[in-house]
mmCIF file of C-alpha atoms in Angstrom:
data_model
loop_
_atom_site.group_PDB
_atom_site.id
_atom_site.type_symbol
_atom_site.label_atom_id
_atom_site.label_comp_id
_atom_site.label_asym_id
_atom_site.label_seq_id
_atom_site.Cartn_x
_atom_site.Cartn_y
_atom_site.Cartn_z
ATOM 1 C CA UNK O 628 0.000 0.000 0.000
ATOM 2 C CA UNK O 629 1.152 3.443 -1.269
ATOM 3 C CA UNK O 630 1.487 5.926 1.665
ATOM 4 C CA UNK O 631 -0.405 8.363 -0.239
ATOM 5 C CA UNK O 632 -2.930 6.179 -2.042
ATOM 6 C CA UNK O 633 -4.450 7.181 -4.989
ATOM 7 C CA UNK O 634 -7.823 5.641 -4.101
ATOM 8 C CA UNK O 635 -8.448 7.725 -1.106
ATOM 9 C CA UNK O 636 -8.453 11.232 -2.926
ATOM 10 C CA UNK O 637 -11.696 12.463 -3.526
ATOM 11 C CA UNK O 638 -10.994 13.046 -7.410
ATOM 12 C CA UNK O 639 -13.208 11.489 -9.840
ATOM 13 C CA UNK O 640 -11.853 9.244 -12.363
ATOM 14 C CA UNK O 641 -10.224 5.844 -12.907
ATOM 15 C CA UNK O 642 -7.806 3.781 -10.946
ATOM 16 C CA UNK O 643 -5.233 1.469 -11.650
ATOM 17 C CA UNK O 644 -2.702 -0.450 -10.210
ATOM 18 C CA UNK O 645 0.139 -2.963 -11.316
ATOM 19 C CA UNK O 646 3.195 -4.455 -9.849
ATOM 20 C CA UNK O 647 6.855 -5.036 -11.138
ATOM 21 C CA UNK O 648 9.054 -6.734 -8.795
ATOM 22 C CA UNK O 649 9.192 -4.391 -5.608
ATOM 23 C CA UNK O 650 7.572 -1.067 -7.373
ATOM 24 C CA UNK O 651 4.323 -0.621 -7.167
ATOM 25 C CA UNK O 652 3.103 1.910 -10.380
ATOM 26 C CA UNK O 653 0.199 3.691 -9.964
ATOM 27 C CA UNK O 654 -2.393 5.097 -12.396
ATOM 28 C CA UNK O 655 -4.562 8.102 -12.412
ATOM 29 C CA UNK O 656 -7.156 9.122 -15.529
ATOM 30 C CA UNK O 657 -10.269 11.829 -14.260
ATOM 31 C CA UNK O 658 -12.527 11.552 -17.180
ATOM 32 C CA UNK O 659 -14.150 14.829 -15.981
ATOM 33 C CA UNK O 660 -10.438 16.915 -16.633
ATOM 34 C CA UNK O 661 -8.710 14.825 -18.664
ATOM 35 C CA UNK O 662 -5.313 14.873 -16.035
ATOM 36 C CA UNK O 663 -3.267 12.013 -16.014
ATOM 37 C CA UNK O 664 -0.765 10.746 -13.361
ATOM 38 C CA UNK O 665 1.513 7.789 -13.199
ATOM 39 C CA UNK O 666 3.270 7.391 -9.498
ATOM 40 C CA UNK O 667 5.950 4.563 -9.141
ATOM 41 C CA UNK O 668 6.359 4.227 -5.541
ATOM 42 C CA UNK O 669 4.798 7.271 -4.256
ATOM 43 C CA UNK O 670 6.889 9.678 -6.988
ATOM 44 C CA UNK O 671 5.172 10.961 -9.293
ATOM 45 C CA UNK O 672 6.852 10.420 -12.580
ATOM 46 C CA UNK O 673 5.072 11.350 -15.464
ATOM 47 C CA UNK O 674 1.560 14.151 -15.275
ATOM 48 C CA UNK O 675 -0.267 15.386 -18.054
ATOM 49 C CA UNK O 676 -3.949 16.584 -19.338
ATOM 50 C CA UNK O 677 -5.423 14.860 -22.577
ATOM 51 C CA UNK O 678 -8.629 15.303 -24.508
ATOM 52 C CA UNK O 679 -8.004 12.107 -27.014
ATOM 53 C CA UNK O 680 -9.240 8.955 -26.580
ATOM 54 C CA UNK O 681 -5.671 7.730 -26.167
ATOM 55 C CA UNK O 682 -2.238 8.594 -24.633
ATOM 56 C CA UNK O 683 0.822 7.436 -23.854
ATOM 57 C CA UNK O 684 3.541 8.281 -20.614
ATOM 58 C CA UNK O 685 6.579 7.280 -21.548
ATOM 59 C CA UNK O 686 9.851 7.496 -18.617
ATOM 60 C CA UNK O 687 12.569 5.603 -17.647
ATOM 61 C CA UNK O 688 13.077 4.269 -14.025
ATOM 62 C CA UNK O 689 16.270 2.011 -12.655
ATOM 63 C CA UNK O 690 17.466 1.615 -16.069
ATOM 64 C CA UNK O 691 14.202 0.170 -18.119
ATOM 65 C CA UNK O 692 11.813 1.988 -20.298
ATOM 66 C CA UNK O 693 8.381 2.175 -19.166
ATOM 67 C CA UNK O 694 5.300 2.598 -20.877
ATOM 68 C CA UNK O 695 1.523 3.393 -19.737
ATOM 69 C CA UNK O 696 -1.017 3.421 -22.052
ATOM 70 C CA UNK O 697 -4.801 4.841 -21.742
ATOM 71 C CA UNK O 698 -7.192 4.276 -24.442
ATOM 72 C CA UNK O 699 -10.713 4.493 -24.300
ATOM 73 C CA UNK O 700 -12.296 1.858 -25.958
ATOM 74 C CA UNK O 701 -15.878 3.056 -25.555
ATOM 75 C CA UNK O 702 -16.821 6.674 -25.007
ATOM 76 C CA UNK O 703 -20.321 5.797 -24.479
ATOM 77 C CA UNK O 704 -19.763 3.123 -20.820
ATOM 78 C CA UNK O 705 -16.558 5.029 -20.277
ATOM 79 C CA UNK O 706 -14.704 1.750 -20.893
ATOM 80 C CA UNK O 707 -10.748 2.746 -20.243
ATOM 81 C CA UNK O 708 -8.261 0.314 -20.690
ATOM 82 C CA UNK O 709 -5.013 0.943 -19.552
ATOM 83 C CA UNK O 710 -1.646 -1.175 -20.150
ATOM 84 C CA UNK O 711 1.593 -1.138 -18.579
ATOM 85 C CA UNK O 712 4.926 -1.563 -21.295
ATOM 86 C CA UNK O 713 8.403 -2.384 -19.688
ATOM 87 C CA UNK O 714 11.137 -2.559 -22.015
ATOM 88 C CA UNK O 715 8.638 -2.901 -24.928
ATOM 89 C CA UNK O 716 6.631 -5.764 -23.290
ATOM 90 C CA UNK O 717 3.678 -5.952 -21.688
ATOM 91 C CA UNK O 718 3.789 -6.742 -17.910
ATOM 92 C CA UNK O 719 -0.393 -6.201 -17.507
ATOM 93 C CA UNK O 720 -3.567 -4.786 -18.828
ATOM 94 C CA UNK O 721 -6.674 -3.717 -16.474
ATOM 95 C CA UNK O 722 -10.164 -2.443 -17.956
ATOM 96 C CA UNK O 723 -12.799 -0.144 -16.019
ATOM 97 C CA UNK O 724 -15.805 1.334 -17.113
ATOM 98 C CA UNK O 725 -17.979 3.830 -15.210
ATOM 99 C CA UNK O 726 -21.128 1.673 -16.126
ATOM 100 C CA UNK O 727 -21.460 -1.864 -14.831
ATOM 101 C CA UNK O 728 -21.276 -4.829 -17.569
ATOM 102 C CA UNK O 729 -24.146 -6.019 -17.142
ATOM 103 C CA UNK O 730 -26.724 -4.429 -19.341
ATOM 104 C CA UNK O 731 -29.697 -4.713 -17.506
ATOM 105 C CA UNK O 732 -28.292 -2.219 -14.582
ATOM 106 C CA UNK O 733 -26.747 -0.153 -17.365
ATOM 107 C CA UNK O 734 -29.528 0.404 -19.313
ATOM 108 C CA UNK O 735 -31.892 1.045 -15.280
ATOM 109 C CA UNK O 736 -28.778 3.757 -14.595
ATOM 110 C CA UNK O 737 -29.030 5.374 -18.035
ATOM 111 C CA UNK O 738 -32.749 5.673 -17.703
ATOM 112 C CA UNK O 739 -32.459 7.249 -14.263
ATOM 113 C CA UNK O 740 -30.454 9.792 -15.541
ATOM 114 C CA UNK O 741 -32.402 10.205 -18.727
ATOM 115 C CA UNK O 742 -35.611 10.727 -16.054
ATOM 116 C CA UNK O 743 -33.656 12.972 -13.240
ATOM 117 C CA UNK O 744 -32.337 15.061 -16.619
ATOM 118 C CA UNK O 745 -35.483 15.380 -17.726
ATOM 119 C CA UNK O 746 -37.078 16.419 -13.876
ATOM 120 C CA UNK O 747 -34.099 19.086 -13.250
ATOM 121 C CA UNK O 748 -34.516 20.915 -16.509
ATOM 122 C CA UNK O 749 -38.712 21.115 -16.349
ATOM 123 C CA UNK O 750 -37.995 22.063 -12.429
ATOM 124 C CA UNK O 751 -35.251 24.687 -13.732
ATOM 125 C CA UNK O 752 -37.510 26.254 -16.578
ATOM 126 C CA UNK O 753 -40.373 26.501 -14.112
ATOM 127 C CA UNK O 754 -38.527 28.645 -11.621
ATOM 128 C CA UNK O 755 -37.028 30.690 -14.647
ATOM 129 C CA UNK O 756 -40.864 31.182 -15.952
ATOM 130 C CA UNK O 757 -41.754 32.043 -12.331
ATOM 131 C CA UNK O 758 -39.380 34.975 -11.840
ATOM 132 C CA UNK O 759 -38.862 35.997 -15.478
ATOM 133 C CA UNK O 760 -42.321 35.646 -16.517
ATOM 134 C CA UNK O 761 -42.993 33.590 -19.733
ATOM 135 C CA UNK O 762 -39.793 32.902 -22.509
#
């Protein structure tokens, strides 16, 4: 365990984690400013903000070349994959997405936001129409 972990910021956005050897590399993406962060041990090493659907960090640390790749595979679920490269190699791949895989709760969460959307914005024009008269 990192002593400042990642996971208990209050930022919104995806997570990763992977091991190599004794360093444990850490993985930030917020998908609401587009900042990235990779930590090896606690240091940050490599920090940057990206609208695309991919990116790549690229930095060397004790004597390898390391790698961490985002891409978003669907825009739509928010399904992020991201893969960490040592030395031009693969050590591991993880996948999130900020809707659940199975499509029956996906398709109840989109609705609920379709329907609170939809509640907020009559709500909001009705207390416009109330102090502004009619638009």
């Amino acid at each position: 365990m990192m002593k400042n972990d990642i996971l208990n910021t209050k930022r919104l956005g995806y997570k990763f984690y992977f091991q190599d050897g004794d360093n444990q590399i850490a993985c930030f993406g917020s998908y609401f400013t587009g900042k990235e962060e990779v930590y090896i041990n606690d240091d940050l090493f490599s920090k940057k903000r990206t609208i695309n659907c991919a990116s790549t960090h690229s930095f060397d640390f004790e004597g390898s070349q390391y790698q961490v790749k985002f891409d978003m595979l669907n825009i739509f679920t928010g399904r992020l994959e991201c893969t960490l490269c040592k030395d031009a190699k693969i050590v591991a791949k993880q996948v999130q997405s900020s809707l659940s895989d199975d499509p029956k709760k996906a398709a109840f969460f989109l609705a609920g936001c379709t329907l609170g959307g939809a509640v907020f914005g009559y709500t909001t024009a009705t207390i416009v129409e109330l102090f502004v008269g009619k638009l």
